[in-house]
PDB file of C-alpha atoms in Angstrom:
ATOM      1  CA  UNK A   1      -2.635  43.479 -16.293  1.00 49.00           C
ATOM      2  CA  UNK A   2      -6.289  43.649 -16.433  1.00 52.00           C
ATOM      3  CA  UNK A   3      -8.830  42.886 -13.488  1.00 55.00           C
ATOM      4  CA  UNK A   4     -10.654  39.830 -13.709  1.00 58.00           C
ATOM      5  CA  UNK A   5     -13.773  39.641 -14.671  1.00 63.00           C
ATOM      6  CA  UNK A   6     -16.566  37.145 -12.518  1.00 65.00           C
ATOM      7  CA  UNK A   7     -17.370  34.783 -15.885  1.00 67.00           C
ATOM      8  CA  UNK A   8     -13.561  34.237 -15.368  1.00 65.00           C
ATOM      9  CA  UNK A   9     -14.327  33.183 -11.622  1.00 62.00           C
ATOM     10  CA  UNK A  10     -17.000  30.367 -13.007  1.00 73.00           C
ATOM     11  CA  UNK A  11     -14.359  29.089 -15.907  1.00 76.00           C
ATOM     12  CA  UNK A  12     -12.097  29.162 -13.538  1.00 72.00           C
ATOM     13  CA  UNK A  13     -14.083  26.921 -10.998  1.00 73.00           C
ATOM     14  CA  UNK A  14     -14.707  24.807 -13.535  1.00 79.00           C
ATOM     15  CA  UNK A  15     -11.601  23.522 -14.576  1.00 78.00           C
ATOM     16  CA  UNK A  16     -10.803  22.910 -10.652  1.00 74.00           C
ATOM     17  CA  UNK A  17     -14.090  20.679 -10.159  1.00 74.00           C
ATOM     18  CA  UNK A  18     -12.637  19.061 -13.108  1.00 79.00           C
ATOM     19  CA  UNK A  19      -9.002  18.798 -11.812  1.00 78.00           C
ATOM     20  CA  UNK A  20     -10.586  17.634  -8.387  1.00 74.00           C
ATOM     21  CA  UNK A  21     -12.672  14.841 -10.359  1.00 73.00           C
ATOM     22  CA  UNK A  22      -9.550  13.432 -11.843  1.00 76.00           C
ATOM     23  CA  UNK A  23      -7.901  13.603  -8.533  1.00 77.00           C
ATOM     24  CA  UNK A  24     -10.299  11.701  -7.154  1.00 69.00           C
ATOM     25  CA  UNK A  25     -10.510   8.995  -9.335  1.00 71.00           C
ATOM     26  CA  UNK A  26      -6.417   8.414  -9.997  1.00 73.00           C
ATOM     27  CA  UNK A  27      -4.793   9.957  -6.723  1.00 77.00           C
ATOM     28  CA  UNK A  28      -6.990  10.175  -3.795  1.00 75.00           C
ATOM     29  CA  UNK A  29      -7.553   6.659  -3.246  1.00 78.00           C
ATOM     30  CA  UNK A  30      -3.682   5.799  -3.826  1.00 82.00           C
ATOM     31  CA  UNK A  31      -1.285   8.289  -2.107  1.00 88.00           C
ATOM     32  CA  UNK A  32      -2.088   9.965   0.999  1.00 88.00           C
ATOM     33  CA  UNK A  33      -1.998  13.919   1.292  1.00 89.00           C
ATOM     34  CA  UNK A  34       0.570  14.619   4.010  1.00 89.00           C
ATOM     35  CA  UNK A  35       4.065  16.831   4.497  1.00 89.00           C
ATOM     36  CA  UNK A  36       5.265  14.684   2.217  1.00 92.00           C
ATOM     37  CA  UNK A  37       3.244  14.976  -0.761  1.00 93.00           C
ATOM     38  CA  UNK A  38       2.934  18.716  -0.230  1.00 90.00           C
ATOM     39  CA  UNK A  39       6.365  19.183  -0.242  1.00 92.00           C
ATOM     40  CA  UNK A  40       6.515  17.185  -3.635  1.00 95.00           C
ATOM     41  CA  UNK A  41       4.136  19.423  -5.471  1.00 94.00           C
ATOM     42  CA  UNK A  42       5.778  23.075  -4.380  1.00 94.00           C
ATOM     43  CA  UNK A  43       8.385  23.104  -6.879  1.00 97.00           C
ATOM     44  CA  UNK A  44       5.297  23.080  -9.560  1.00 97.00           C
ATOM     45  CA  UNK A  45       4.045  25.820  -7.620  1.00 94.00           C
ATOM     46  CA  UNK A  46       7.044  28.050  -7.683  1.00 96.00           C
ATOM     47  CA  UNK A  47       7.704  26.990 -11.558  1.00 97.00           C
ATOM     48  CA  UNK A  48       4.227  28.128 -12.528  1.00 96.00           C
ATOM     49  CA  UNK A  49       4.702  31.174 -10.946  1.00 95.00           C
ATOM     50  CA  UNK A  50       8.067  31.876 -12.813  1.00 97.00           C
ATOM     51  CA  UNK A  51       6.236  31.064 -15.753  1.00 97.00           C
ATOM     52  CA  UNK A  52       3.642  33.833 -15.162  1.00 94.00           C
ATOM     53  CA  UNK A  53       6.153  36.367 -14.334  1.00 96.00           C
ATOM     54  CA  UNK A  54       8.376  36.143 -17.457  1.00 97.00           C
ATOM     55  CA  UNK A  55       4.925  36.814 -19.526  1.00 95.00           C
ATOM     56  CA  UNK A  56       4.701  40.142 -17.261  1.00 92.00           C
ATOM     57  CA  UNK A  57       8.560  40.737 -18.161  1.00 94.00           C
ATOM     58  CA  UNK A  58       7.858  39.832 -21.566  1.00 95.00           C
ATOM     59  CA  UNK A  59       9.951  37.108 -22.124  1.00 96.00           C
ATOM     60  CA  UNK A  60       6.985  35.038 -23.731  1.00 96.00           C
ATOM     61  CA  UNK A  61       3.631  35.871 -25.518  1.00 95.00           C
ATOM     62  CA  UNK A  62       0.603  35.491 -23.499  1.00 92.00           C
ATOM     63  CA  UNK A  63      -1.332  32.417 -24.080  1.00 89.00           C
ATOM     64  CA  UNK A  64      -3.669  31.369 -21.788  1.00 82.00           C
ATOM     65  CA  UNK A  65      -3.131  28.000 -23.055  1.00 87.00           C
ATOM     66  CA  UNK A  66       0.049  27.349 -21.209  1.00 92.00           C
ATOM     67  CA  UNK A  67       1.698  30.493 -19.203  1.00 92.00           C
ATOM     68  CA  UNK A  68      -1.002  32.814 -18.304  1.00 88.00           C
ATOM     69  CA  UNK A  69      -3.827  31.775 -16.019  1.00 81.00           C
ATOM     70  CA  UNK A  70      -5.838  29.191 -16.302  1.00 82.00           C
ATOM     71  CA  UNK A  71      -3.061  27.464 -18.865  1.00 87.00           C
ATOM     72  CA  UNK A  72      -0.107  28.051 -16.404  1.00 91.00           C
ATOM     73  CA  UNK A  73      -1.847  26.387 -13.488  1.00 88.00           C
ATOM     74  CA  UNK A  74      -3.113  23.120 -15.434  1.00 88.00           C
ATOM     75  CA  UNK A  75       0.297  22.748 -17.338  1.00 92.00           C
ATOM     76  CA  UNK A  76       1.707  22.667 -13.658  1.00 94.00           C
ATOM     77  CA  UNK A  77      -1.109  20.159 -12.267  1.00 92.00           C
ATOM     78  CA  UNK A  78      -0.697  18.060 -15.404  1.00 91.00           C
ATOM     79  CA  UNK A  79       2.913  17.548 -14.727  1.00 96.00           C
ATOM     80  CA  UNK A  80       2.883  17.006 -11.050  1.00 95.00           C
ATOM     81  CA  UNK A  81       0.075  14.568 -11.329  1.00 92.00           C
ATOM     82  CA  UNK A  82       1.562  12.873 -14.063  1.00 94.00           C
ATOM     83  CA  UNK A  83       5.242  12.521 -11.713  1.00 96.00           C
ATOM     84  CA  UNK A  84       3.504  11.255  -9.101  1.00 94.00           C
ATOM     85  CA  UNK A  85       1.625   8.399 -10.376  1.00 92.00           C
ATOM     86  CA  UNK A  86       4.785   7.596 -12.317  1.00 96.00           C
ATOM     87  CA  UNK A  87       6.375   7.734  -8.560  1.00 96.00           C
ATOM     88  CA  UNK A  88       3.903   5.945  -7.677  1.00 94.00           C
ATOM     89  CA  UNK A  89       4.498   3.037 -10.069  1.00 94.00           C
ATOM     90  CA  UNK A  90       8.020   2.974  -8.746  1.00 96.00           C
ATOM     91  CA  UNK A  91       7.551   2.769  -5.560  1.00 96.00           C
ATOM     92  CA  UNK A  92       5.335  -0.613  -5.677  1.00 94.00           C
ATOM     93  CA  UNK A  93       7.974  -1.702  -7.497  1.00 96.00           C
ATOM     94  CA  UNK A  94      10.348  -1.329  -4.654  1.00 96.00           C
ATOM     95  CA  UNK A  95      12.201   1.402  -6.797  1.00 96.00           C
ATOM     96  CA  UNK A  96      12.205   4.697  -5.086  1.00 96.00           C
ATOM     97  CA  UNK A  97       9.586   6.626  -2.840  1.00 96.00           C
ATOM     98  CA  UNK A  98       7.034   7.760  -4.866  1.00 95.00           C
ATOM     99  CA  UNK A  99       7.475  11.267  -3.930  1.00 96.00           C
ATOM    100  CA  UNK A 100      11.066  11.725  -5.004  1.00 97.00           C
ATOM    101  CA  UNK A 101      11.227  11.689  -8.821  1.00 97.00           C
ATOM    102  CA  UNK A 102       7.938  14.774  -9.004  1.00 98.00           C
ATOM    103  CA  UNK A 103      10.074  16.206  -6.459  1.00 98.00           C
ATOM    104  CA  UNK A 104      13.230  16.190  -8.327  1.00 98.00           C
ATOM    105  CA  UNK A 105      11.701  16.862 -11.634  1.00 98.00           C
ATOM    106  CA  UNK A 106       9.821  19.873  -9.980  1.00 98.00           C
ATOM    107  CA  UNK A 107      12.895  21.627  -8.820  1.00 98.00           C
ATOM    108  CA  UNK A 108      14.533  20.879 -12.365  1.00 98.00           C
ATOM    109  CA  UNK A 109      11.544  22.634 -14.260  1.00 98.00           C
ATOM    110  CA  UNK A 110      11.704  25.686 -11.211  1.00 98.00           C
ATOM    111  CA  UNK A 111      15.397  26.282 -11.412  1.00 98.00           C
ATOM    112  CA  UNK A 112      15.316  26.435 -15.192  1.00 98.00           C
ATOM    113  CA  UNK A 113      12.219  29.090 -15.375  1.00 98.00           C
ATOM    114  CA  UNK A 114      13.898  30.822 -12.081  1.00 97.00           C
ATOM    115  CA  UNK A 115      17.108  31.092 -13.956  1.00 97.00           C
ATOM    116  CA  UNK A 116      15.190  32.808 -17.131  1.00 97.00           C
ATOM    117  CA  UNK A 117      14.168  35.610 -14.829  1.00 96.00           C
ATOM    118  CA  UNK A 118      17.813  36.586 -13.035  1.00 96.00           C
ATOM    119  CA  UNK A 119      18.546  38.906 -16.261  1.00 96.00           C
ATOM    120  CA  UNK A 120      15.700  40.628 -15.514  1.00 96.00           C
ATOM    121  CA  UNK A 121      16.034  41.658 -11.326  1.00 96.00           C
ATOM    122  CA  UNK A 122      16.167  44.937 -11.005  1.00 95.00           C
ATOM    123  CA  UNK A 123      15.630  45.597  -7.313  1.00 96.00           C
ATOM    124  CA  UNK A 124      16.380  41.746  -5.884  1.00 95.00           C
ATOM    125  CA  UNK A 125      16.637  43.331  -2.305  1.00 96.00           C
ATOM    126  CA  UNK A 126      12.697  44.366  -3.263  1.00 97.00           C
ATOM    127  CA  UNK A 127      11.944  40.059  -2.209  1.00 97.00           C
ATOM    128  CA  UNK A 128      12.987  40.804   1.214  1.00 98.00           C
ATOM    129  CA  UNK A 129      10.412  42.737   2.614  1.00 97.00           C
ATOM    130  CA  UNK A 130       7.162  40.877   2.124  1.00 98.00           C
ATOM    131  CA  UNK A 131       9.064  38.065   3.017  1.00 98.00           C
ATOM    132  CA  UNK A 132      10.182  39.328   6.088  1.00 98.00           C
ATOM    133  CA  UNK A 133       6.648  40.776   7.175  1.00 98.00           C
ATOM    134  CA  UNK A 134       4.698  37.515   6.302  1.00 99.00           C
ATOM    135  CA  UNK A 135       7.410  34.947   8.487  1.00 98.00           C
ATOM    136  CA  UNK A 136       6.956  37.849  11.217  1.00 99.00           C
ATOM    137  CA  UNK A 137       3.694  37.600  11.692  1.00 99.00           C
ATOM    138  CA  UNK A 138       2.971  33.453  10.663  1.00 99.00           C
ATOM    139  CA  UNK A 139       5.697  33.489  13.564  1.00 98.00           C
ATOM    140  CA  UNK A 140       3.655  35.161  15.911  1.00 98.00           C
ATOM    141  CA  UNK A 141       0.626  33.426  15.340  1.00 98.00           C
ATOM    142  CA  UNK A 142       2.297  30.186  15.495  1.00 98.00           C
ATOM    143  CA  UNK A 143       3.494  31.317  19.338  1.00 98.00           C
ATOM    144  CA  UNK A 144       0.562  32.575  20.413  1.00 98.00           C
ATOM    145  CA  UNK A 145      -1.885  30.310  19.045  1.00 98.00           C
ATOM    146  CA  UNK A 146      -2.361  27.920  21.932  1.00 97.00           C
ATOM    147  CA  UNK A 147      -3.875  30.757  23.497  1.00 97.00           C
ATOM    148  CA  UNK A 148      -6.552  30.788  21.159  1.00 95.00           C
ATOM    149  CA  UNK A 149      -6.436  27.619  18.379  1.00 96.00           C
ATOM    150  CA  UNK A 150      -3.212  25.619  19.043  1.00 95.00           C
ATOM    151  CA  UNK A 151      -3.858  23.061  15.388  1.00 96.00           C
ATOM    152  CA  UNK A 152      -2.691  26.426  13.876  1.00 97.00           C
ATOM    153  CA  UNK A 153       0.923  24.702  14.438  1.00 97.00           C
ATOM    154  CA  UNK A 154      -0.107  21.995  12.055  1.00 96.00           C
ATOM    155  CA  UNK A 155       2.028  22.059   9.566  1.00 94.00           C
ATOM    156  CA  UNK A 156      -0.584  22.270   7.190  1.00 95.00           C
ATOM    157  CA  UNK A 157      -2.450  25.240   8.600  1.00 97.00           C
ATOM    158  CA  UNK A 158       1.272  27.137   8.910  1.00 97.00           C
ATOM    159  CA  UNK A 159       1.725  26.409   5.577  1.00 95.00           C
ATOM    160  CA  UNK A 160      -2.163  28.025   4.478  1.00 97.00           C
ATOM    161  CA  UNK A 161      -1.168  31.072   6.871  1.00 98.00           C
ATOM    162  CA  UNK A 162       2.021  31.800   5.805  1.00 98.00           C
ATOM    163  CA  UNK A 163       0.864  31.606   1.750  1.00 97.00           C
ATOM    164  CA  UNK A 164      -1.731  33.994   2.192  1.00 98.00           C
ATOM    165  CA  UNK A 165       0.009  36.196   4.519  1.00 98.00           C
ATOM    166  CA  UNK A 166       2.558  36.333   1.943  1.00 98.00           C
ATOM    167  CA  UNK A 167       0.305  37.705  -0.604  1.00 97.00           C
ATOM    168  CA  UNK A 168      -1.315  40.065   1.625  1.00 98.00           C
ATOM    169  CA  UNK A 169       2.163  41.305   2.348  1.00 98.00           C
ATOM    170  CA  UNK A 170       3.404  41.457  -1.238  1.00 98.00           C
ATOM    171  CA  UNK A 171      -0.042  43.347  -2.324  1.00 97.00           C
ATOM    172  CA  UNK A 172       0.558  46.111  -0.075  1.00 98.00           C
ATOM    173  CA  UNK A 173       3.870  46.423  -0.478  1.00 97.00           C
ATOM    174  CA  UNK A 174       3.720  46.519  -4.479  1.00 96.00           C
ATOM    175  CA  UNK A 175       0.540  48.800  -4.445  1.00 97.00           C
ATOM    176  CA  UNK A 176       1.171  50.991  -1.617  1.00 97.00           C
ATOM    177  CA  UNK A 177       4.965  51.932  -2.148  1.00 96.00           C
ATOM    178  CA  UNK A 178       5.820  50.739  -6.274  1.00 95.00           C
ATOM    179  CA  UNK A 179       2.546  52.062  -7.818  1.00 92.00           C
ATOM    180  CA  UNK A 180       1.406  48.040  -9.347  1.00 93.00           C
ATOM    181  CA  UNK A 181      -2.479  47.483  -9.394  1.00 89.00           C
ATOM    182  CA  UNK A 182      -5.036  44.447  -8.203  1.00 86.00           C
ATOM    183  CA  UNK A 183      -6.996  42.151 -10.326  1.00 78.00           C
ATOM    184  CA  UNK A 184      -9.296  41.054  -7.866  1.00 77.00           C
ATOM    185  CA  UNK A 185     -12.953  42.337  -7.552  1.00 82.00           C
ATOM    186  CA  UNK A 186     -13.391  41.867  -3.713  1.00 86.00           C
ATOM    187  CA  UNK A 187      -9.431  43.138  -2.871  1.00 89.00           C
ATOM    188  CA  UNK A 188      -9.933  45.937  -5.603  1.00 90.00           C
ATOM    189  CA  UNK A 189     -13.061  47.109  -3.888  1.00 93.00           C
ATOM    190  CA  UNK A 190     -11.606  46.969  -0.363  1.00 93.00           C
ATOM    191  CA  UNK A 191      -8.617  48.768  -1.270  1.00 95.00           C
ATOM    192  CA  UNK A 192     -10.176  51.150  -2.837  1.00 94.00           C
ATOM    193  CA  UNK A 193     -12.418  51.928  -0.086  1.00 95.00           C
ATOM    194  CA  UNK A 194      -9.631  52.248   2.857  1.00 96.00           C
ATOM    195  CA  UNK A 195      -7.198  53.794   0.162  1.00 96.00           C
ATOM    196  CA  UNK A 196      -4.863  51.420   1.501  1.00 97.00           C
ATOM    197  CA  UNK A 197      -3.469  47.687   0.461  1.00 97.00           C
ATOM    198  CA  UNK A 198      -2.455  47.680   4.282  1.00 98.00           C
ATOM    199  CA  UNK A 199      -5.806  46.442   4.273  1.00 97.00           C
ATOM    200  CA  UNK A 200      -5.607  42.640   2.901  1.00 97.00           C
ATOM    201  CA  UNK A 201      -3.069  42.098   5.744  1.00 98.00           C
ATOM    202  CA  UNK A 202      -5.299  41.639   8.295  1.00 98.00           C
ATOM    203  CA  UNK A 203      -8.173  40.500   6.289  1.00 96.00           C
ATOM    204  CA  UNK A 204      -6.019  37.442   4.861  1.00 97.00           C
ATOM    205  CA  UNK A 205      -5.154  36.822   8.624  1.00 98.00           C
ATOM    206  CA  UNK A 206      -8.314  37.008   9.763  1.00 98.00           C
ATOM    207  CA  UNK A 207     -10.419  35.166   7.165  1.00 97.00           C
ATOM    208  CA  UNK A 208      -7.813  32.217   6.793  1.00 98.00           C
ATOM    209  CA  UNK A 209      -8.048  31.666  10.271  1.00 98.00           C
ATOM    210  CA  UNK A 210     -11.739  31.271  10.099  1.00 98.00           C
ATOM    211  CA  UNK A 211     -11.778  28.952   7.471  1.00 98.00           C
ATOM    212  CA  UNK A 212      -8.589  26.797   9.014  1.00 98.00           C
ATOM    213  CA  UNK A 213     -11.076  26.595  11.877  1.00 98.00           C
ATOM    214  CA  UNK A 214     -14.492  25.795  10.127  1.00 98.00           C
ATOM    215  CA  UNK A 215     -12.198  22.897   7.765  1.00 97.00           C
ATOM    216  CA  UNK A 216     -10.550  21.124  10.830  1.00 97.00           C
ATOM    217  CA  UNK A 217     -13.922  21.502  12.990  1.00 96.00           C
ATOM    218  CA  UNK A 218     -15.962  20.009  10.089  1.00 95.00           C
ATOM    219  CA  UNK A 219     -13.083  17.055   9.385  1.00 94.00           C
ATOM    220  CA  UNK A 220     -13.231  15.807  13.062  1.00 93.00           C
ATOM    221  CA  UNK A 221     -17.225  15.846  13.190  1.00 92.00           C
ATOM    222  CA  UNK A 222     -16.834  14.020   9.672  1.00 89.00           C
ATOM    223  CA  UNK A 223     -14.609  11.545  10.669  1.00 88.00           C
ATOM    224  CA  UNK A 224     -16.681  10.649  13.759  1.00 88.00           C
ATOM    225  CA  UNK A 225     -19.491   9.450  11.574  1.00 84.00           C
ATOM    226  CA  UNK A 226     -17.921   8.416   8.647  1.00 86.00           C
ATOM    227  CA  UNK A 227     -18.725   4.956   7.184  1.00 84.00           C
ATOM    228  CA  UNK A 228     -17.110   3.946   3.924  1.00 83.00           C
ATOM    229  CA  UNK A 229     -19.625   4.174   0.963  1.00 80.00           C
ATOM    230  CA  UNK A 230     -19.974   4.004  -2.703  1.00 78.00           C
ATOM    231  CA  UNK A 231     -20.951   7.124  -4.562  1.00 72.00           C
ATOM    232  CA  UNK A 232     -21.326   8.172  -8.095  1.00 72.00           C
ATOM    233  CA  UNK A 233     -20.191  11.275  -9.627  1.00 63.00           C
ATOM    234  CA  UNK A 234     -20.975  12.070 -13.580  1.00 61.00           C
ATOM    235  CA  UNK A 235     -21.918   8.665 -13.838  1.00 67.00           C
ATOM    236  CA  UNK A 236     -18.705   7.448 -12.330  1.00 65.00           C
ATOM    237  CA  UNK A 237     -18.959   5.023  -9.457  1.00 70.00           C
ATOM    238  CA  UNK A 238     -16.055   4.748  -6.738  1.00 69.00           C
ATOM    239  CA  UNK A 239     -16.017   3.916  -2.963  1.00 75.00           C
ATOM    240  CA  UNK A 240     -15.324   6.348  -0.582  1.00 78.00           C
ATOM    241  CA  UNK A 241     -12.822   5.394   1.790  1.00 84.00           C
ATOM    242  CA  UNK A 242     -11.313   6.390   4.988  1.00 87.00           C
ATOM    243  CA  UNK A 243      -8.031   7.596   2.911  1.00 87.00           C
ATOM    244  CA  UNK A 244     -10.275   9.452   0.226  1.00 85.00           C
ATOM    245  CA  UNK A 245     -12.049  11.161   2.726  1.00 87.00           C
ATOM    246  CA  UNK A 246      -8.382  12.535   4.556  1.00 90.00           C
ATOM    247  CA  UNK A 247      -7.343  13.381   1.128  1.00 90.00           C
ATOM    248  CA  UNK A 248     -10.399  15.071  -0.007  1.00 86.00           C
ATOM    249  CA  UNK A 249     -10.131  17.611   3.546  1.00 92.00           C
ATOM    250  CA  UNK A 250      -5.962  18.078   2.642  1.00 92.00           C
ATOM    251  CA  UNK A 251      -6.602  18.468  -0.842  1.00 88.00           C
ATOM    252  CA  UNK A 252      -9.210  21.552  -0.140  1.00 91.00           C
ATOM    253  CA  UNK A 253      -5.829  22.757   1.975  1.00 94.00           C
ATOM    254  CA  UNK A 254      -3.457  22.222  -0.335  1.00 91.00           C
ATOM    255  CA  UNK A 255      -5.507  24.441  -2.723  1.00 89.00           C
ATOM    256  CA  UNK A 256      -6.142  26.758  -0.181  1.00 94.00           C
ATOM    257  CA  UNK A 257      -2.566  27.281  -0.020  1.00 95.00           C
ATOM    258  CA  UNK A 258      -2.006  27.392  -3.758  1.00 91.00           C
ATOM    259  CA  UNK A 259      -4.356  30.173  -3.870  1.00 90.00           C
ATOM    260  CA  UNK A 260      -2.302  32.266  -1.607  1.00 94.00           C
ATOM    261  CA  UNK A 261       1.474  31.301  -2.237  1.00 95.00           C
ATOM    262  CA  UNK A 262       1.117  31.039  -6.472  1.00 92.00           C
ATOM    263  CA  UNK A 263      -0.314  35.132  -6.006  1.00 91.00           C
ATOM    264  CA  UNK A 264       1.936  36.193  -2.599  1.00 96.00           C
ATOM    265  CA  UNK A 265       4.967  34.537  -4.660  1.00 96.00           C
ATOM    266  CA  UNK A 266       4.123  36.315  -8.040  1.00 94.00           C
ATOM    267  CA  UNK A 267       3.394  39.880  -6.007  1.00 95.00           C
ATOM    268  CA  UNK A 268       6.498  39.354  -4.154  1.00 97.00           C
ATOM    269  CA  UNK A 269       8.857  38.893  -7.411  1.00 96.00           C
ATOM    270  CA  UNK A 270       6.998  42.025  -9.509  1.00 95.00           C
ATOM    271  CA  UNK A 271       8.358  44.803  -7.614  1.00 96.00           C
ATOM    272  CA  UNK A 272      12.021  43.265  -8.105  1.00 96.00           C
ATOM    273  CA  UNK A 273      11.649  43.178 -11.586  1.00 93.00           C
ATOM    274  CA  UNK A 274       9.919  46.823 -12.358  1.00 83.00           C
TER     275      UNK A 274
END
């Protein structure tokens, strides 16, 4: 596995302004971003991740068209987007909540890519320590955190903590103690200047509750003076609505959170498998 490089960074923001343009123009002014819809979309998560890990065990051919990244993580968007405005067809039609079919065909397309993999644990007891550390210490920061920010118990914000945590965990873990390397400039860097992984621990902690902070301090002052509007974006025009503008703040968490869990999830399978 090779690092990556920072023209990957700018293709790679790219294709999310792009995703987050589509969003916005099919999604964000339909369904709002809650529990329920993030608890729709994790099965694509954990599927995408599967997919990525039985390229590293060789199962398929790298193609960054559809298993590696950035192919893996559109194929997954492209499939949970398309679920949920199907869901969301059925549902004004009095059929079914709109969130239960992408659900259901999430876990389908999980199970079937988690099921490829079980030939190929080695160490399976290897999942249970990152695990373990990350609910530890969300745990503890969910306790204490009236002392210091109590919306850290928003389920939201646990979610973001406990995805990143996860990854920080599963980094040191598989560098520190099974020999597996980063890919990341700024993490690569870091780790190689404290000669430790132990290192992203608290970093992750510390910079995702910063930016939990600075996103639910900048929502509230938003919503105070918000006023609904009409705005145009590459020529397209749409109104921006109190529901868009929710959905635009849970959708930069939701991400957030995808950019932890997809790589804490990965780094916590590897060592299992090797």
């Amino acid at each position: 596995m090779g690092v990556y490089q920072p023209q990957d960074y700018v293709i790679y923001l790219g294709i999310l302004l792009v995703l987050l343009a589509l969003a916005l123009k099919f999604l964000f002014n339909k369904i709002k971003i809650d529990k329920t819809f993030i608890i729709a979309i994790s099965p694509y998560m954990i599927m995408a991740i599967a997919i990525r890990v039985l390229v590293d065990v060789g199962f398929y051919e790298r193609s960054k068209i559809w298993n590696i990244t950035p192919g893996v993580y559109i194929v997954a968007f492209v499939l949970a987007f398309t679920m949920i405005l199907i869901g969301f067809q059925l549902e004004k039609r009095n059929i079914v909540s709109y969130w239960k079919l992408p659900f259901v065909v999430g876990i389908i397309c999980a199970v079937y890519f988690l099921a490829n993999l079980i030939p190929f644990f080695n160490y399976p007891l290897r999942i249970i320590v990152p695990l373990l550390m990350a609910t530890g210490i969300t745990l503890t920061v969910y306790l204490i955190s009236p002392l210091f920010y109590k919306s850290i118990r928003e389920f939201e914000n646990t979610a973001i903590l406990f995805g990143h945590l996860l990854d920080g965990c599963a980094t040191f873990i598989a560098i520190d103690y099974y020999g597996f390397g980063e890919e990341h400039l700024l993490p690569l860097f870091l780790i190689n200047l404290t000669g430790t992984a132990l290192i992203m621990i608290p970093l992750k902690l510390i910079l995702i509750l910063v930016v939990i902070y600075l996103l639910d301090t900048l929502y509230k002052e938003e919503r105070k003076n918000f006023k609904e509007k009409e705005v145009t974006i590459f020529k397209y025009k749409f109104k921006v609505t109190t529901l868009m503008m929710h959905n635009f703040y849970l959708s930069i968490k939701v991400l957030i959170f995808i950019l932890g869990f997809g790589p804490g999830f990965r780094n916590t399978l590897l060592p299992s498998l090797f």
